[in-house]
Tab-separated table of C-alpha atoms in Angstrom:
chain	number	residue	atom	x	y	z
A	136	MET	CA	241.798	-214.288	173.745
A	137	GLY	CA	242.866	-217.071	175.816
A	138	VAL	CA	246.084	-218.610	176.163
A	139	ASP	CA	246.316	-222.322	175.420
A	140	GLU	CA	248.766	-224.928	176.496
A	141	SER	CA	250.811	-224.926	173.704
A	142	SER	CA	251.347	-221.112	173.942
A	143	ARG	CA	252.084	-221.245	177.683
A	144	ARG	CA	254.495	-224.109	177.036
A	145	THR	CA	256.332	-222.047	174.359
A	146	PHE	CA	256.756	-219.023	176.899
A	147	GLU	CA	258.018	-221.688	179.551
A	148	LEU	CA	260.680	-222.695	176.892
A	149	LEU	CA	261.965	-219.222	176.822
A	150	ALA	CA	262.118	-218.376	180.156
A	151	ASN	CA	265.543	-219.525	180.771
A	152	GLU	CA	268.843	-217.648	180.442
A	153	THR	CA	270.817	-220.568	178.652
A	154	ARG	CA	267.961	-220.906	176.059
A	155	LEU	CA	267.900	-217.465	175.097
A	156	GLY	CA	271.424	-217.318	174.749
A	157	ILE	CA	271.449	-220.695	172.420
A	158	ILE	CA	268.991	-218.773	170.306
A	159	SER	CA	270.968	-215.237	170.244
A	160	ALA	CA	273.954	-217.265	169.523
A	161	LEU	CA	272.399	-218.958	166.225
A	162	GLY	CA	271.043	-215.963	165.328
A	163	GLU	CA	274.256	-213.508	165.660
A	164	ALA	CA	276.448	-216.264	163.997
A	165	SER	CA	274.089	-215.645	160.944
A	166	GLY	CA	274.892	-213.485	157.992
A	167	GLU	CA	274.277	-212.571	154.414
A	168	GLY	CA	274.269	-216.289	153.225
A	169	GLY	CA	271.364	-216.956	155.497
A	170	TYR	CA	270.763	-218.270	159.008
A	171	ALA	CA	273.691	-220.210	160.542
A	172	THR	CA	274.148	-223.738	161.234
A	173	LEU	CA	276.469	-224.384	164.043
A	174	THR	CA	277.900	-227.880	165.350
A	175	PHE	CA	277.280	-228.780	169.179
A	176	SER	CA	280.708	-227.443	170.326
A	177	GLU	CA	280.589	-224.320	168.175
A	178	LEU	CA	277.106	-223.397	169.500
A	179	GLN	CA	278.207	-224.402	172.856
A	180	GLU	CA	281.315	-222.079	172.888
A	181	ALA	CA	279.355	-219.231	171.195
A	182	THR	CA	276.545	-219.434	174.100
A	183	GLY	CA	279.567	-219.405	176.806
A	184	VAL	CA	278.303	-222.449	178.989
A	185	GLU	CA	280.977	-224.837	180.016
A	186	ASP	CA	278.963	-227.687	181.649
A	187	ASN	CA	278.019	-230.170	178.782
A	188	GLY	CA	275.217	-231.576	180.555
A	189	HIS	CA	273.533	-228.386	181.352
A	190	PHE	CA	273.867	-226.895	177.776
A	191	ASN	CA	272.774	-230.197	176.296
A	192	TYR	CA	269.787	-230.428	178.386
A	193	HIS	CA	268.569	-226.750	177.403
A	194	LEU	CA	269.461	-227.508	173.793
A	195	GLN	CA	267.399	-230.302	173.662
A	196	GLU	CA	264.550	-228.629	175.412
A	197	LEU	CA	264.430	-226.051	172.157
A	198	VAL	CA	264.829	-228.625	169.610
A	199	GLY	CA	261.919	-228.951	167.695
A	200	GLU	CA	260.024	-225.920	168.276
A	201	PHE	CA	262.900	-223.574	167.993
A	202	VAL	CA	266.063	-225.308	166.999
A	203	GLU	CA	266.317	-227.601	164.098
A	204	ASP	CA	268.842	-230.761	164.735
A	205	ARG	CA	270.500	-231.162	161.289
A	206	GLU	CA	273.154	-233.510	159.906
A	207	ASP	CA	275.714	-230.789	160.021
A	208	GLY	CA	274.692	-229.168	163.335
A	209	TYR	CA	271.760	-226.864	164.868
A	210	ALA	CA	269.847	-223.996	163.173
A	211	LEU	CA	267.005	-221.929	164.216
A	212	THR	CA	263.420	-222.802	163.136
A	213	LEU	CA	261.001	-220.073	161.928
A	214	ALA	CA	259.825	-219.657	165.358
A	215	GLY	CA	263.355	-219.374	166.570
A	216	ILE	CA	264.229	-216.840	164.081
A	217	ARG	CA	260.960	-214.833	165.243
A	218	ALA	CA	262.337	-215.241	169.059
A	219	TYR	CA	265.599	-213.889	167.770
A	220	GLN	CA	264.100	-211.117	166.301
A	221	ALA	CA	262.018	-210.442	169.385
A	222	ILE	CA	265.317	-210.419	171.642
A	223	VAL	CA	267.076	-207.896	169.307
A	224	ALA	CA	264.168	-205.702	169.112
A	225	ARG	CA	263.974	-205.792	173.020
A	226	VAL	CA	267.568	-204.860	173.545
A	227	GLN	CA	267.364	-202.033	171.180
A	228	ARG	CA	263.670	-200.962	172.522
A	229	ASP	CA	264.956	-198.135	175.256
A	230	SER	CA	268.384	-197.303	173.474
A	231	LEU	CA	266.914	-194.238	171.453
A	232	SER	CA	265.344	-191.003	171.546
A	233	VAL	CA	264.916	-188.074	169.035
A	234	GLU	CA	264.387	-184.567	170.126
A	235	PRO	CA	261.280	-182.790	168.619
A	236	PHE	CA	262.430	-181.066	165.129
A	237	GLU	CA	260.405	-179.179	162.848
A	238	ILE	CA	258.968	-180.555	159.642
A	239	ASP	CA	256.989	-179.281	156.662
A	240	GLY	CA	253.354	-178.507	157.310
A	241	THR	CA	251.297	-176.729	159.932
A	242	CYS	CA	249.276	-177.872	162.711
A	243	PRO	CA	245.510	-177.922	161.433
A	244	ASN	CA	244.291	-176.984	164.922
A	245	CYS	CA	246.646	-173.839	165.877
A	246	GLY	CA	248.645	-173.208	162.564
A	247	GLU	CA	252.020	-173.683	164.512
A	248	THR	CA	254.968	-175.625	162.816
A	249	LYS	CA	254.512	-179.385	162.800
A	250	GLU	CA	257.184	-181.441	164.937
A	251	ALA	CA	258.413	-184.950	164.900
A	252	TRP	CA	260.078	-186.980	167.743
A	253	TYR	CA	260.571	-190.481	169.009
A	254	GLU	CA	260.336	-191.510	172.389
A	255	ASN	CA	258.970	-194.849	173.923
A	256	SER	CA	259.869	-196.705	170.878
A	257	ARG	CA	257.233	-194.612	168.758
A	258	ALA	CA	257.569	-192.186	166.186
A	259	GLN	CA	255.458	-189.076	166.853
A	260	ILE	CA	254.228	-186.291	164.498
A	261	GLY	CA	252.241	-183.526	165.911
A	262	CYS	CA	252.142	-179.835	167.419
A	263	ARG	CA	253.963	-179.092	170.555
A	264	SER	CA	252.387	-176.061	170.801
A	265	CYS	CA	248.874	-177.272	171.307
A	266	GLY	CA	249.543	-180.941	172.177
A	267	LYS	CA	247.561	-182.279	168.754
A	268	LEU	CA	249.104	-185.614	167.680
A	269	GLU	CA	248.535	-186.607	163.912
A	270	PHE	CA	250.475	-189.893	164.294
A	271	ARG	CA	251.989	-192.106	166.874
A	272	TYR	CA	253.396	-195.446	165.901
A	273	PRO	CA	255.813	-198.035	166.637
A	274	VAL	CA	259.146	-197.998	164.733
A	275	SER	CA	262.219	-200.028	165.310
A	276	PRO	CA	265.121	-198.014	166.527
A	277	GLU	CA	267.257	-200.106	163.962
A	278	SER	CA	265.781	-198.053	161.441
A	279	ILE	CA	266.649	-194.660	162.840
A	280	ASP	CA	270.109	-192.887	163.159
A	281	GLY	CA	269.905	-190.662	166.208
A	282	SER	CA	272.271	-188.045	164.710
A	283	GLU	CA	270.389	-187.703	161.807
A	284	PRO	CA	266.758	-186.897	162.739
A	285	GLU	CA	265.437	-187.077	159.093
A	286	THR	CA	265.897	-190.890	159.161
A	287	LEU	CA	263.017	-190.940	161.649
A	288	LEU	CA	260.844	-189.546	159.057
A	289	ASN	CA	261.915	-192.184	156.482
A	290	ALA	CA	261.461	-195.083	159.034
A	291	LEU	CA	258.237	-194.124	159.665
A	292	ASP	CA	256.939	-193.610	156.275
A	293	ARG	CA	258.251	-197.169	155.314
A	294	GLN	CA	256.792	-198.641	158.430
A	295	LEU	CA	253.491	-197.103	157.940
A	296	SER	CA	253.212	-197.845	154.264
A	297	ARG	CA	254.012	-201.412	154.945
A	298	ASP	CA	251.557	-201.958	157.810
A	299	TYR	CA	248.899	-200.002	155.743
A	300	LEU	CA	249.121	-202.022	152.663
A	301	SER	CA	249.280	-205.485	154.732
A	302	MET	CA	246.459	-204.579	157.200
A	303	PHE	CA	244.059	-202.937	154.778
A	304	ASN	CA	244.801	-206.194	152.378
A	305	GLY	CA	243.534	-208.329	155.159
A	306	VAL	CA	246.911	-209.945	156.242
A	307	CYS	CA	248.477	-208.687	159.668
A	308	PRO	CA	252.234	-207.801	158.930
A	309	TYR	CA	253.048	-209.019	162.584
A	310	CYS	CA	251.456	-212.651	162.838
A	311	ALA	CA	250.126	-213.094	159.237
A	312	GLY	CA	246.693	-213.518	160.640
A	313	ARG	CA	243.442	-212.342	159.016
A	314	SER	CA	242.912	-208.356	159.687
A	315	THR	CA	239.223	-207.106	159.496
A	316	VAL	CA	238.719	-203.316	158.183
A	317	GLN	CA	236.022	-201.397	158.938
A	318	LEU	CA	234.738	-197.675	159.461
A	319	ALA	CA	235.263	-196.496	162.799
A	320	GLU	CA	234.486	-193.734	165.097
A	321	PHE	CA	236.981	-191.361	166.397
A	322	GLU	CA	237.530	-193.254	170.089
A	323	GLU	CA	237.745	-191.501	173.280
A	324	TYR	CA	241.172	-193.185	173.955
A	325	TYR	CA	242.502	-191.180	171.063
A	326	GLU	CA	240.944	-188.084	172.137
A	327	ASP	CA	242.624	-188.262	175.586
A	328	LEU	CA	245.973	-188.700	173.808
A	329	GLY	CA	245.250	-185.467	172.168
A	330	MET	CA	245.244	-186.943	168.677
A	331	ALA	CA	243.678	-185.083	165.855
A	332	SER	CA	240.692	-186.925	164.423
A	333	THR	CA	240.032	-187.140	160.655
A	334	PRO	CA	236.596	-186.926	158.868
A	335	VAL	CA	236.156	-190.657	157.941
A	336	ASN	CA	238.239	-193.224	160.163
A	337	VAL	CA	239.157	-196.750	159.123
A	338	HIS	CA	239.990	-199.210	161.802
A	339	ALA	CA	242.042	-202.473	160.757
A	340	ALA	CA	242.508	-205.266	163.518
A	341	CYS	CA	244.008	-208.655	163.528
A	342	ASP	CA	241.856	-211.376	164.374
A	343	SER	CA	244.377	-213.414	165.968
A	344	CYS	CA	247.181	-211.311	167.659
A	345	ALA	CA	244.795	-208.117	168.103
A	346	TRP	CA	247.316	-205.257	166.468
A	347	PHE	CA	245.420	-202.629	165.040
A	348	LEU	CA	246.001	-199.369	163.441
A	349	TYR	CA	243.415	-196.357	162.570
A	350	GLY	CA	243.788	-194.392	159.095
A	351	ASN	CA	241.889	-191.920	157.507
A	352	LEU	CA	240.023	-193.425	154.293
A	353	GLY	CA	242.130	-191.433	151.882
A	354	ALA	CA	245.351	-193.251	153.273
A	355	LEU	CA	243.799	-196.413	152.477
A	356	LEU	CA	242.450	-195.746	149.178
A	357	ILE	CA	245.655	-194.226	147.514
A	358	PHE	CA	246.901	-197.767	147.404
A	359	GLU	CA	244.204	-198.908	145.098
A	360	PRO	CA	245.366	-199.507	141.774
A	361	PRO	CA	243.087	-197.246	140.008
A	362	ILE	CA	243.464	-194.473	142.381
A	363	TYR	CA	247.163	-194.886	142.471
A	364	SER	CA	247.307	-194.693	138.772
A	365	PHE	CA	244.922	-191.563	138.539
A	366	LEU	CA	247.161	-189.737	140.672
A	367	ARG	CA	250.117	-190.844	139.229
A	368	GLU	CA	249.306	-190.073	135.844
A	369	ARG	CA	248.544	-186.592	137.030
A	370	GLY	CA	251.837	-185.924	138.502
A	371	VAL	CA	251.578	-187.164	141.979
A	372	ASP	CA	253.657	-190.052	142.718
A	373	LEU	CA	252.582	-191.442	146.327
A	374	TRP	CA	255.877	-193.317	146.822
A	375	GLU	CA	257.763	-189.933	146.673
A	376	GLU	CA	255.488	-188.207	149.539
A	377	TYR	CA	255.297	-189.206	153.186
A	378	VAL	CA	252.132	-191.529	153.835
A	379	TRP	CA	251.025	-189.051	156.594
A	380	GLU	CA	251.045	-185.737	154.033
A	381	PRO	CA	247.568	-184.731	153.059
A	382	THR	CA	245.666	-186.748	150.535
A	383	PRO	CA	245.154	-184.842	147.211
A	384	ASP	CA	241.881	-183.298	147.203
A	385	HIS	CA	240.127	-186.028	148.646
A	386	GLU	CA	236.514	-185.743	149.981
A	387	VAL	CA	233.669	-188.465	151.084
A	388	THR	CA	230.342	-187.644	149.908
A	389	ASN	CA	228.250	-189.953	151.251
A	390	VAL	CA	228.070	-193.199	153.779
A	391	SER	CA	224.980	-195.199	153.799
A	392	TRP	CA	224.355	-198.345	155.978
A	393	GLU	CA	222.374	-201.594	154.909
A	394	PRO	CA	223.954	-202.448	152.960
A	395	GLN	CA	227.069	-200.228	153.815
A	396	ARG	CA	228.241	-197.969	150.896
A	397	VAL	CA	230.870	-194.965	150.836
A	398	ALA	CA	231.094	-192.851	148.187
A	399	GLY	CA	233.883	-190.125	147.686
A	400	VAL	CA	235.972	-188.263	145.138
A	401	PHE	CA	239.645	-187.615	144.283
A	402	GLY	CA	240.213	-184.200	142.302
A	403	LEU	CA	243.242	-183.596	140.338
A	404	ALA	CA	244.332	-181.347	137.227
A	405	GLY	CA	240.780	-180.617	136.512
A	406	GLU	CA	239.449	-184.152	136.550
A	407	GLU	CA	237.818	-186.422	139.129
A	408	LEU	CA	237.921	-190.211	140.119
A	409	ARG	CA	234.573	-190.674	141.805
A	410	TYR	CA	234.250	-193.987	143.579
A	411	VAL	CA	231.688	-196.053	145.603
A	412	LEU	CA	233.157	-198.739	148.243
A	413	ASP	CA	231.154	-201.856	149.088
A	414	GLU	CA	230.978	-202.989	153.050
A	415	ASP	CA	234.618	-204.402	153.162
A	416	LEU	CA	235.428	-200.967	151.996
A	417	ARG	CA	236.729	-202.189	148.405
A	418	LEU	CA	236.205	-200.488	145.296
A	419	LEU	CA	232.600	-201.591	143.991
A	420	GLU	CA	232.903	-198.838	141.042
A	421	TYR	CA	234.578	-195.833	139.964
A	422	GLU	CA	234.604	-193.572	136.959
A	423	ILE	CA	236.963	-190.565	135.880
A	424	VAL	CA	235.118	-187.185	134.834
A	425	SER	CA	235.930	-183.848	133.966
A	426	GLY	CA	235.815	-181.506	137.104
A	427	ASP	CA	232.825	-179.175	137.283
């Protein structure tokens, strides 16, 4: 993935403390009513730059791409908002950690109680006894109260649910680029991290920014409307469960190629939903039958 001249120009524009201060000042002045518009003098005062010429030069460098020059002042463009969000995220990144604490469930590898913790800007769920990880995913510290460890679980659940829904439906939640979804083998990279493998893995990757995630097939399919309805009508509300908790009685029964087809079944309350997926892992057909 190459970096073109426009991308290089974008980073050059932001490689200056005064310009980052201008973007931060516009962002920090914003509130519930929307993103703020500040006059030249208001923005200069908020930025803390006394030299008019110096301030105006750097402000004009941002106008167009990151800052909009309006009749009543200056405001962030969408690119400016994204830059401000990145600044805020960077400031918060190293400011929080959550020590391991026990959660519901046992390790499928050794039987010890699962734990959750937060370090290096990533929420992690796994077993500290044998070292197996089940989830390791970036979560913003803004979503977590370090004095209440349970907030880590809620933050991870919301982040994973959003990203699963978006990536597995073809849209990157971070750059809005197109994501490609396919079956994938459990890579050596994850084995080196000690992460637990799942029987059938799904890999989603953005064609533009290369953001990616893995999930088991059940985690993908539970958001499909027919499957979601099947489970909900039988007493399982997936929005009341954490997304990493085991998928109710799901089994992949067959995988074939040329063309790719995946067959499987969800079983619940004496009934089964049997499905077939196409090469894009979309529901090709399904039926609900009484369980054997």
